Amino acid sequence: MDKVRTRFAPSPTGFMHIGNLRTCLYAYLYAKKNDGTFVLRIEDTDQERYVEGAVDVIYNTLKKAGINHDEGPDKDGGYGPYIQSERKSLYLDYAKELVDKGGAYYCFCTKERLDTLKDGNGVAKYDKHCLSLSKEEVKARLDAGEPYVIRQNIPASGVSEYEDMVFGHISVPNEDMEDNILIKSDGMPTYNFANVVDDHLMAINYVIRGVEYLSSTPKYNLMYDAFGWERPHYMHLSPIMKDAQRKLSKRYGDANFEDFLDKGYLPKAIVNYIALLGWSPKGNDEKLSMEQLVEQFDVDGISKSPSIFDEAKMRWLNGEYIKAMSVDEFVEVAKPYFDKSKVKDKYDYRALAKLLIPRVEILSEIPEKVNFLEEFGEYDTTMFEHKKMKITKEIALTNLKAIKDELKDFENWTDEALKERLSGLAEKLACKSGQVFLPLRLALTGVASTPGGATEMAELLGKQESMRRLDFSIELLRK
């Protein structure tokens, strides 16, 4: 088997959509699994859709995702240039060669004539009108400077077939395909032509792309055959769906990589999750590092069915990555979110990290989980009423007074020491420990949900602030 060479060939038209990133990831994983080469090529021939800065987005996305290309515009492996617009001069020569081999022909039809071919729905299929022109007439019209395009010459009958690595045997009647344009009137190639030429010249022998190309691949194969080139292997990937009816779509602003980073997802978790969208590893583990993904990736695990993008599942997986972090690792990635919160520079981030690591799934949750530390004030005291624990506002008030008396001279203000002291108080009061700890947590925070228990909150706030809040809450309950 020849050395595996795969490619990712994005157009610089904006942010990296999740579907594009998955295609990129699978091409990378397949190359690395087979000790092959992964190539990055920029397909920028569609200048109308070009977005300034989008090439940098491609580089930055791949870097953050941990997908390291072996060759590309910044890493010449001898097959460059790797930017399509820099290859413009070679496409016309290959198109002319294809004309000489009978796989393409010059077309001089005007827009007005093409409009006459449209059916009632405004759809036109080219009728091969210019295929019948003699060589002499073609030369005369070219010499006269007439505008032209070059079209592919697809056989009018017969069937084109190939084997797809995922979908198996694919067969398309030639009459269902059209003689599409390969070279436009401005001399620029269409995607259909440029990607075939580029893949051949860059020795790409495994083409991995979306299932939308499954039925058009025979067009590309007819060009390979006409040139006398070896066809690549094909792996087509089913779409990622927003739900049972709708595909994830960049057009509607769905799911690009940067958006998820902004939401507080970790790059490794995003990559891990999208690897599982359409591919199933053989084991039961779902949390897989890039090294594990490379080791386990195989075509047999790729599904023919569309996959549903489930953000709740990705959120859970992101939480698993966070739980595996050390305090220092968490503080490093969480610092921007701490700095956006109301506790900026007022608390030890490491102390907050210990509380948050087991309790957050995405980093953007951090501000709402810590802001209560600086927002303490009037709050709804009905929170203290808890039927299951048999707590009323009266019981809460009684127990908070007892807690205040118990702690006023207590100096070992740590989570463990406070927990032991207050457990003893619950025994003295002959009540459940929850009837002591729950009222205390609510009294210290004024909110129903916190990233830690009562004594963890007390340690974080310190004795002076804890006692101040305890006094405030006692007075509030007395009203």
Short mmCIF file of C-alpha atoms in Angstrom, two decimals:
data_model
loop_
_atom_site.label_atom_id
_atom_site.label_comp_id
_atom_site.label_asym_id
_atom_site.label_seq_id
_atom_site.Cartn_x
_atom_site.Cartn_y
_atom_site.Cartn_z
CA MET A 1 0.00 0.00 0.00
CA ASP A 2 1.29 3.46 -0.90
CA LYS A 3 1.93 5.81 2.00
CA VAL A 4 -1.38 7.31 3.10
CA ARG A 5 -1.81 10.98 2.21
CA THR A 6 -4.99 12.77 3.31
CA ARG A 7 -5.90 16.43 3.09
CA PHE A 8 -8.13 19.05 4.62
CA ALA A 9 -8.99 21.75 2.09
CA PRO A 10 -11.16 24.44 3.71
CA SER A 11 -12.33 27.63 2.05
CA PRO A 12 -11.46 30.82 3.99
CA THR A 13 -15.07 31.96 4.39
CA GLY A 14 -15.36 32.54 8.15
CA PHE A 15 -15.29 30.53 11.35
CA MET A 16 -14.67 26.79 11.47
CA HIS A 17 -17.99 24.96 11.50
CA ILE A 18 -18.18 21.78 13.60
CA GLY A 19 -18.91 19.67 10.49
CA ASN A 20 -15.76 20.95 8.78
CA LEU A 21 -13.71 20.35 11.90
CA ARG A 22 -14.94 16.75 12.11
CA THR A 23 -13.95 16.15 8.47
CA CYS A 24 -10.54 17.61 9.26
CA LEU A 25 -10.22 15.48 12.39
CA TYR A 26 -11.10 12.22 10.63
CA ALA A 27 -8.63 12.96 7.82
CA TYR A 28 -5.97 13.64 10.45
CA LEU A 29 -6.81 10.53 12.50
CA TYR A 30 -6.77 8.27 9.45
CA ALA A 31 -3.40 9.61 8.32
CA LYS A 32 -1.84 9.31 11.78
CA LYS A 33 -3.32 5.83 12.39
CA ASN A 34 -1.65 4.65 9.17
CA ASP A 35 1.67 6.50 9.64
CA GLY A 36 0.69 8.78 6.78
CA THR A 37 0.84 12.47 5.94
CA PHE A 38 -1.89 15.01 6.67
CA VAL A 39 -1.94 17.99 4.29
CA LEU A 40 -3.57 21.41 4.76
CA ARG A 41 -4.60 23.13 1.52
CA ILE A 42 -6.41 26.47 1.32
CA GLU A 43 -9.08 26.54 -1.41
CA ASP A 44 -9.56 30.26 -2.03
CA THR A 45 -10.60 30.34 -5.68
CA ASP A 46 -14.09 31.61 -4.77
CA GLN A 47 -13.01 35.20 -4.14
CA GLU A 48 -16.59 36.43 -3.67
CA ARG A 49 -16.94 34.36 -0.48
CA TYR A 50 -13.43 35.13 0.81
CA VAL A 51 -13.43 36.61 4.34
CA GLU A 52 -10.48 38.71 5.51
CA GLY A 53 -8.66 36.97 8.37
CA ALA A 54 -10.34 33.60 7.76
CA VAL A 55 -7.04 31.90 6.89
CA ASP A 56 -5.73 32.83 10.34
CA VAL A 57 -8.92 31.35 11.82
CA ILE A 58 -8.12 28.04 10.08
CA TYR A 59 -4.56 27.98 11.46
CA ASN A 60 -5.65 28.98 14.96
CA THR A 61 -8.48 26.44 15.05
CA LEU A 62 -6.23 23.55 14.05
CA LYS A 63 -3.61 24.63 16.58
CA LYS A 64 -6.13 24.90 19.44
CA ALA A 65 -7.71 21.59 18.43
CA GLY A 66 -4.34 19.83 18.53
CA ILE A 67 -4.53 18.87 14.83
CA ASN A 68 -1.01 19.35 13.50
CA HIS A 69 -0.67 19.29 9.72
CA ASP A 70 2.47 17.78 8.19
CA GLU A 71 2.37 19.91 5.05
CA GLY A 72 0.67 23.18 4.18
CA PRO A 73 1.27 26.81 3.20
CA ASP A 74 3.58 27.17 6.21
CA LYS A 75 5.18 23.69 5.88
CA ASP A 76 6.27 22.91 2.33
CA GLY A 77 6.62 19.20 1.78
CA GLY A 78 7.53 19.50 -1.88
CA TYR A 79 3.97 19.59 -3.24
CA GLY A 80 3.32 23.32 -2.95
CA PRO A 81 2.07 25.90 -3.34
CA TYR A 82 -0.72 24.86 -0.97
CA ILE A 83 -2.95 27.88 -1.61
CA GLN A 84 -5.20 27.39 -4.61
CA SER A 85 -5.05 30.97 -5.88
CA GLU A 86 -1.25 30.61 -6.13
CA ARG A 87 -1.74 27.59 -8.40
CA LYS A 88 -4.00 29.38 -10.91
CA SER A 89 -1.54 29.16 -13.83
CA LEU A 90 -1.51 25.37 -13.92
CA TYR A 91 -5.28 24.67 -14.06
CA LEU A 92 -5.86 26.02 -17.59
CA ASP A 93 -3.02 23.87 -18.95
CA TYR A 94 -4.56 20.75 -17.40
CA ALA A 95 -8.00 21.73 -18.70
CA LYS A 96 -6.59 22.05 -22.21
CA GLU A 97 -4.94 18.66 -21.82
CA LEU A 98 -8.30 17.22 -20.79
CA VAL A 99 -9.86 18.75 -23.93
CA ASP A 100 -7.18 17.04 -26.04
CA LYS A 101 -7.97 13.72 -24.33
CA GLY A 102 -11.71 14.09 -25.01
CA GLY A 103 -12.70 14.56 -21.37
CA ALA A 104 -13.68 18.23 -21.78
CA TYR A 105 -14.58 20.77 -24.47
CA TYR A 106 -14.80 24.52 -25.10
CA CYS A 107 -18.23 26.10 -24.69
CA PHE A 108 -19.07 29.52 -26.16
CA CYS A 109 -22.78 29.59 -25.28
CA THR A 110 -24.12 32.95 -24.13
CA LYS A 111 -26.19 33.50 -21.02
CA GLU A 112 -29.19 34.14 -23.26
CA ARG A 113 -28.88 30.73 -24.89
CA LEU A 114 -28.36 29.00 -21.53
CA ASP A 115 -31.53 30.65 -20.24
CA THR A 116 -33.51 28.98 -23.04
CA LEU A 117 -32.55 25.58 -21.61
CA LYS A 118 -34.30 26.18 -18.29
CA ASP A 119 -37.35 24.12 -17.44
CA GLY A 120 -40.49 25.34 -15.67
CA ASN A 121 -38.66 25.34 -12.36
CA GLY A 122 -35.80 27.47 -13.68
CA VAL A 123 -33.39 24.51 -13.74
CA ALA A 124 -31.19 24.10 -16.81
CA LYS A 125 -29.18 21.07 -17.92
CA TYR A 126 -26.59 21.80 -20.56
CA ASP A 127 -27.34 20.07 -23.86
CA LYS A 128 -23.75 19.50 -25.12
CA HIS A 129 -24.37 22.04 -27.90
CA CYS A 130 -20.70 23.09 -28.21
CA LEU A 131 -19.38 19.50 -28.13
CA SER A 132 -20.22 19.25 -31.84
CA LEU A 133 -18.04 22.21 -32.85
CA SER A 134 -15.15 21.30 -35.13
CA LYS A 135 -11.56 21.90 -34.05
CA GLU A 136 -11.26 24.53 -36.75
CA GLU A 137 -14.32 26.42 -35.55
CA VAL A 138 -13.15 26.27 -31.94
CA LYS A 139 -9.72 27.63 -32.94
CA ALA A 140 -11.27 30.42 -34.97
CA ARG A 141 -13.54 31.50 -32.13
CA LEU A 142 -10.67 31.38 -29.63
CA ASP A 143 -8.46 33.40 -32.00
CA ALA A 144 -11.27 35.94 -32.31
CA GLY A 145 -11.23 36.40 -28.52
CA GLU A 146 -14.74 35.07 -27.90
CA PRO A 147 -15.51 34.45 -24.21
CA TYR A 148 -15.58 30.76 -23.33
CA VAL A 149 -15.73 28.24 -20.54
CA ILE A 150 -14.40 24.68 -20.52
CA ARG A 151 -16.96 21.99 -19.68
CA GLN A 152 -16.48 18.39 -18.65
CA ASN A 153 -17.56 15.87 -21.28
CA ILE A 154 -19.60 13.25 -19.44
CA PRO A 155 -20.72 10.19 -21.45
CA ALA A 156 -24.36 10.42 -22.44
CA SER A 157 -25.07 6.80 -21.51
CA GLY A 158 -23.74 4.09 -19.25
CA VAL A 159 -23.08 4.00 -15.53
CA SER A 160 -20.20 5.30 -13.39
CA GLU A 161 -19.30 3.21 -10.34
CA TYR A 162 -16.86 3.21 -7.46
CA GLU A 163 -16.39 1.76 -3.96
CA ASP A 164 -16.75 4.07 -0.97
CA MET A 165 -14.99 3.06 2.26
CA VAL A 166 -18.12 3.81 4.31
CA PHE A 167 -21.09 3.40 1.94
CA GLY A 168 -19.77 0.56 -0.21
CA HIS A 169 -20.70 0.25 -3.89
CA ILE A 170 -21.94 3.50 -5.47
CA SER A 171 -23.45 3.58 -8.94
CA VAL A 172 -24.69 6.69 -10.80
CA PRO A 173 -26.19 6.72 -14.33
CA ASN A 174 -24.18 9.07 -16.53
CA GLU A 175 -27.38 10.63 -17.88
CA ASP A 176 -28.05 11.97 -14.35
CA MET A 177 -24.88 14.06 -14.47
CA GLU A 178 -24.31 17.34 -16.28
CA ASP A 179 -21.37 18.68 -18.26
CA ASN A 180 -20.37 21.11 -15.52
CA ILE A 181 -17.97 24.01 -16.02
CA LEU A 182 -14.34 23.25 -15.14
CA ILE A 183 -12.74 26.58 -16.14
CA LYS A 184 -14.85 29.73 -15.76
CA SER A 185 -14.85 32.63 -18.21
CA ASP A 186 -12.40 34.53 -15.97
CA GLY A 187 -9.88 31.70 -16.27
CA MET A 188 -10.35 30.52 -12.69
CA PRO A 189 -11.10 26.84 -12.07
CA THR A 190 -14.27 25.65 -10.38
CA TYR A 191 -13.97 23.57 -7.22
CA ASN A 192 -14.94 20.45 -9.21
CA PHE A 193 -11.84 20.74 -11.37
CA ALA A 194 -9.28 22.31 -9.06
CA ASN A 195 -9.69 19.73 -6.30
CA VAL A 196 -9.11 16.85 -8.73
CA VAL A 197 -5.97 18.43 -10.19
CA ASP A 198 -4.66 19.42 -6.77
CA ASP A 199 -5.36 16.05 -5.17
CA HIS A 200 -3.52 14.29 -8.01
CA LEU A 201 -0.52 16.64 -8.00
CA MET A 202 -0.28 16.46 -4.21
CA ALA A 203 -0.50 12.64 -4.31
CA ILE A 204 -3.62 12.62 -2.12
CA ASN A 205 -4.75 9.00 -2.20
CA TYR A 206 -7.47 9.10 0.48
CA VAL A 207 -10.17 11.73 0.04
CA ILE A 208 -12.33 12.22 3.15
CA ARG A 209 -15.30 14.56 2.84
CA GLY A 210 -19.04 15.05 3.42
CA VAL A 211 -21.70 12.71 2.06
CA GLU A 212 -23.04 15.53 -0.15
CA TYR A 213 -20.22 14.60 -2.57
CA LEU A 214 -21.16 10.91 -2.69
CA SER A 215 -23.18 11.15 -5.91
CA SER A 216 -20.91 13.70 -7.62
CA THR A 217 -17.71 11.72 -7.07
CA PRO A 218 -18.26 9.81 -10.38
CA LYS A 219 -17.70 13.14 -12.17
CA TYR A 220 -14.30 13.40 -10.52
CA ASN A 221 -13.49 9.78 -11.34
CA LEU A 222 -14.28 10.37 -15.02
CA MET A 223 -11.64 13.13 -14.97
CA TYR A 224 -9.09 10.85 -13.26
CA ASP A 225 -9.79 8.20 -15.89
CA ALA A 226 -9.57 10.62 -18.82
CA PHE A 227 -6.20 11.90 -17.61
CA GLY A 228 -5.01 8.34 -17.02
CA TRP A 229 -4.48 9.05 -13.32
CA GLU A 230 -5.07 6.60 -10.49
CA ARG A 231 -8.28 7.26 -8.57
CA PRO A 232 -8.00 7.96 -4.84
CA HIS A 233 -9.88 6.02 -2.18
CA TYR A 234 -13.00 7.79 -0.90
CA MET A 235 -14.48 8.05 2.56
CA HIS A 236 -17.75 9.99 2.72
CA LEU A 237 -19.16 11.14 6.07
CA SER A 238 -22.83 11.44 7.01
CA PRO A 239 -24.03 14.86 8.18
CA ILE A 240 -24.19 16.18 11.71
CA MET A 241 -27.77 17.15 12.49
CA LYS A 242 -29.16 19.88 14.73
CA ASP A 243 -32.18 17.62 15.26
CA ALA A 244 -33.99 14.85 13.37
CA GLN A 245 -34.96 17.22 10.52
CA ARG A 246 -32.28 19.92 10.32
CA LYS A 247 -28.58 19.76 9.56
CA LEU A 248 -26.16 21.85 11.56
CA SER A 249 -25.56 24.79 9.25
CA LYS A 250 -22.99 27.58 9.18
CA ARG A 251 -25.58 29.55 7.24
CA TYR A 252 -27.81 29.70 10.32
CA GLY A 253 -24.99 30.41 12.74
CA ASP A 254 -24.93 26.92 14.21
CA ALA A 255 -22.03 25.49 16.07
CA ASN A 256 -18.65 26.86 15.17
CA PHE A 257 -15.54 26.01 17.15
CA GLU A 258 -14.84 29.52 18.45
CA ASP A 259 -18.39 29.89 19.81
CA PHE A 260 -17.93 26.81 21.97
CA LEU A 261 -14.54 28.05 23.21
CA ASP A 262 -16.23 31.34 24.16
CA LYS A 263 -18.89 29.40 26.06
CA GLY A 264 -16.17 27.85 28.18
CA TYR A 265 -15.67 24.48 26.53
CA LEU A 266 -12.16 23.05 26.51
CA PRO A 267 -10.63 22.39 23.05
CA LYS A 268 -9.78 18.79 23.96
CA ALA A 269 -13.37 18.11 25.03
CA ILE A 270 -14.80 19.59 21.82
CA VAL A 271 -12.46 17.50 19.67
CA ASN A 272 -13.21 14.38 21.73
CA TYR A 273 -16.96 14.92 21.36
CA ILE A 274 -17.00 15.61 17.63
CA ALA A 275 -14.88 12.49 17.07
CA LEU A 276 -17.83 10.53 18.48
CA LEU A 277 -20.31 12.20 16.09
CA GLY A 278 -20.51 9.49 13.47
CA TRP A 279 -17.79 7.16 14.79
CA SER A 280 -17.91 4.62 17.63
CA PRO A 281 -14.75 3.37 19.34
CA LYS A 282 -14.60 -0.35 20.10
CA GLY A 283 -14.26 0.13 23.87
CA ASN A 284 -16.69 1.66 26.34
CA ASP A 285 -14.61 4.73 27.14
CA GLU A 286 -15.96 8.02 25.74
CA LYS A 287 -13.31 10.31 27.20
CA LEU A 288 -10.44 9.83 24.77
CA SER A 289 -7.25 11.83 24.30
CA MET A 290 -5.97 12.63 20.82
CA GLU A 291 -3.43 9.82 21.20
CA GLN A 292 -6.22 7.38 22.07
CA LEU A 293 -8.35 8.61 19.17
CA VAL A 294 -5.47 7.97 16.76
CA GLU A 295 -4.88 4.52 18.23
CA GLN A 296 -8.55 3.46 18.09
CA PHE A 297 -9.75 5.16 14.89
CA ASP A 298 -10.96 2.77 12.20
CA VAL A 299 -13.32 2.97 9.25
CA ASP A 300 -15.46 0.09 10.57
CA GLY A 301 -16.63 2.37 13.40
CA ILE A 302 -17.94 5.09 11.04
CA SER A 303 -21.73 5.19 10.78
CA LYS A 304 -23.73 5.62 7.58
CA SER A 305 -26.50 7.32 9.58
CA PRO A 306 -26.58 11.02 10.44
CA SER A 307 -25.57 11.94 13.98
CA ILE A 308 -27.43 14.36 16.25
CA PHE A 309 -25.36 17.09 17.88
CA ASP A 310 -26.22 16.86 21.58
CA GLU A 311 -24.73 19.83 23.43
CA ALA A 312 -25.83 18.38 26.78
CA LYS A 313 -23.62 15.34 26.07
CA MET A 314 -20.68 17.55 25.11
CA ARG A 315 -21.26 19.61 28.25
CA TRP A 316 -21.10 16.45 30.39
CA LEU A 317 -17.90 15.34 28.62
CA ASN A 318 -16.37 18.78 29.17
CA GLY A 319 -17.18 18.42 32.87
CA GLU A 320 -15.27 15.12 32.93
CA TYR A 321 -12.22 16.89 31.51
CA ILE A 322 -12.53 19.61 34.16
CA LYS A 323 -12.81 17.03 36.97
CA ALA A 324 -9.50 15.51 35.82
CA MET A 325 -7.66 18.85 36.14
CA SER A 326 -5.26 19.83 38.87
CA VAL A 327 -5.97 23.05 40.76
CA ASP A 328 -3.18 24.83 38.86
CA GLU A 329 -4.47 23.63 35.47
CA PHE A 330 -7.98 24.78 36.34
CA VAL A 331 -6.87 28.21 37.55
CA GLU A 332 -4.94 28.73 34.31
CA VAL A 333 -7.98 28.15 32.07
CA ALA A 334 -10.51 29.63 34.51
CA LYS A 335 -8.71 32.91 35.27
CA PRO A 336 -10.44 34.88 32.45
CA TYR A 337 -13.81 33.83 33.89
CA PHE A 338 -12.82 34.69 37.45
CA ASP A 339 -11.63 38.05 36.16
CA LYS A 340 -15.03 38.65 34.51
CA SER A 341 -16.82 37.92 37.78
CA LYS A 342 -17.49 40.17 40.77
CA VAL A 343 -14.88 38.35 42.86
CA LYS A 344 -11.97 39.50 40.67
CA ASP A 345 -8.81 39.72 42.80
CA LYS A 346 -10.87 39.55 46.04
CA TYR A 347 -10.52 35.82 46.73
CA ASP A 348 -7.85 33.17 46.35
CA TYR A 349 -8.57 31.62 42.95
CA ARG A 350 -6.96 28.37 44.07
CA ALA A 351 -9.40 28.10 46.97
CA LEU A 352 -12.30 28.77 44.58
CA ALA A 353 -10.88 26.23 42.15
CA LYS A 354 -11.03 23.43 44.74
CA LEU A 355 -14.73 24.11 45.16
CA LEU A 356 -15.52 24.52 41.47
CA ILE A 357 -13.60 21.66 39.81
CA PRO A 358 -16.15 18.98 40.76
CA ARG A 359 -19.11 21.33 40.26
CA VAL A 360 -18.79 23.05 36.87
CA GLU A 361 -19.25 21.56 33.43
CA ILE A 362 -18.27 24.60 31.36
CA LEU A 363 -16.06 27.50 32.41
CA SER A 364 -18.65 30.17 31.63
CA GLU A 365 -20.63 28.93 34.65
CA ILE A 366 -17.96 30.33 36.95
CA PRO A 367 -19.19 33.94 37.33
CA GLU A 368 -22.74 32.93 38.29
CA LYS A 369 -21.38 30.35 40.73
CA VAL A 370 -19.12 32.82 42.55
CA ASN A 371 -20.85 36.20 42.20
CA PHE A 372 -22.93 35.57 45.33
CA LEU A 373 -19.75 36.12 47.33
CA GLU A 374 -19.99 39.82 46.47
CA GLU A 375 -23.75 40.16 45.99
CA PHE A 376 -24.88 39.29 49.51
CA GLY A 377 -27.82 41.38 50.74
CA GLU A 378 -31.61 41.19 51.07
CA TYR A 379 -32.93 37.81 49.93
CA ASP A 380 -36.04 35.61 50.07
CA THR A 381 -36.08 33.83 53.43
CA THR A 382 -38.65 31.26 52.25
CA MET A 383 -35.55 29.37 51.00
CA PHE A 384 -35.08 28.19 54.58
CA GLU A 385 -38.36 26.25 54.52
CA HIS A 386 -37.53 22.64 53.69
CA LYS A 387 -40.26 20.06 54.19
CA LYS A 388 -38.07 17.00 53.64
CA MET A 389 -35.59 18.13 56.31
CA LYS A 390 -38.45 19.43 58.46
CA ILE A 391 -37.01 22.94 58.54
CA THR A 392 -39.25 25.97 59.05
CA LYS A 393 -38.13 29.59 59.30
CA GLU A 394 -38.56 29.33 63.07
CA ILE A 395 -36.31 26.26 63.31
CA ALA A 396 -33.76 27.93 61.01
CA LEU A 397 -33.73 31.04 63.22
CA THR A 398 -33.30 28.98 66.40
CA ASN A 399 -30.45 26.93 64.93
CA LEU A 400 -28.66 29.96 63.45
CA LYS A 401 -28.64 31.61 66.89
CA ALA A 402 -27.15 28.40 68.32
CA ILE A 403 -24.53 28.34 65.55
CA LYS A 404 -23.58 31.95 66.28
CA ASP A 405 -23.08 31.17 69.97
CA GLU A 406 -21.11 28.02 69.10
CA LEU A 407 -18.73 29.79 66.74
CA LYS A 408 -18.25 33.25 68.26
CA ASP A 409 -15.12 32.20 70.18
CA PHE A 410 -14.06 29.46 67.76
CA GLU A 411 -10.78 30.24 65.99
CA ASN A 412 -9.85 27.13 63.95
CA TRP A 413 -11.73 28.48 60.94
CA THR A 414 -11.21 25.64 58.45
CA ASP A 415 -13.71 23.51 56.60
CA GLU A 416 -12.90 20.31 58.48
CA ALA A 417 -12.72 21.89 61.93
CA LEU A 418 -16.00 23.78 61.38
CA LYS A 419 -17.70 20.66 60.09
CA GLU A 420 -16.65 18.69 63.17
CA ARG A 421 -17.72 21.48 65.54
CA LEU A 422 -21.15 21.91 63.94
CA SER A 423 -21.77 18.16 63.75
CA GLY A 424 -21.28 18.16 67.49
CA LEU A 425 -23.73 21.05 67.81
CA ALA A 426 -26.36 19.07 65.86
CA GLU A 427 -26.00 16.26 68.38
CA LYS A 428 -26.40 18.71 71.28
CA LEU A 429 -29.51 20.17 69.65
CA ALA A 430 -30.82 16.63 69.01
CA CYS A 431 -31.53 17.45 65.37
CA LYS A 432 -30.40 16.21 61.98
CA SER A 433 -27.10 17.65 60.75
CA GLY A 434 -28.90 19.04 57.69
CA GLN A 435 -31.00 21.23 59.98
CA VAL A 436 -27.75 22.94 61.02
CA PHE A 437 -25.73 22.95 57.81
CA LEU A 438 -28.46 23.95 55.34
CA PRO A 439 -29.61 27.06 57.28
CA LEU A 440 -25.96 28.06 57.74
CA ARG A 441 -25.19 27.77 54.01
CA LEU A 442 -28.25 29.83 53.10
CA ALA A 443 -27.45 32.39 55.80
CA LEU A 444 -23.88 32.83 54.53
CA THR A 445 -24.71 33.05 50.84
CA GLY A 446 -28.33 34.20 50.43
CA VAL A 447 -28.71 31.91 47.40
CA ALA A 448 -30.17 28.44 46.99
CA SER A 449 -27.30 26.97 44.96
CA THR A 450 -23.62 27.32 45.79
CA PRO A 451 -20.44 25.53 44.66
CA GLY A 452 -19.79 24.15 48.12
CA GLY A 453 -21.25 23.24 51.47
CA ALA A 454 -21.82 25.49 54.52
CA THR A 455 -18.39 25.04 56.09
CA GLU A 456 -16.58 25.38 52.76
CA MET A 457 -18.36 28.70 52.27
CA ALA A 458 -17.47 29.76 55.80
CA GLU A 459 -13.77 29.01 55.29
CA LEU A 460 -13.77 30.89 52.00
CA LEU A 461 -15.44 33.97 53.52
CA GLY A 462 -13.33 33.96 56.66
CA LYS A 463 -14.58 34.31 60.23
CA GLN A 464 -15.26 38.05 60.29
CA GLU A 465 -17.37 38.07 57.11
CA SER A 466 -19.10 34.81 58.06
CA MET A 467 -20.19 36.20 61.43
CA ARG A 468 -21.36 39.43 59.80
CA ARG A 469 -23.52 37.51 57.35
CA LEU A 470 -24.82 35.28 60.10
CA ASP A 471 -25.95 38.35 62.09
CA PHE A 472 -27.58 39.85 58.98
CA SER A 473 -29.50 36.65 58.22
CA ILE A 474 -30.69 36.26 61.82
CA GLU A 475 -32.10 39.78 61.71
CA LEU A 476 -33.70 39.07 58.32
CA LEU A 477 -35.44 35.97 59.68
CA ARG A 478 -36.74 37.90 62.66
CA LYS A 479 -38.68 40.30 60.41
#
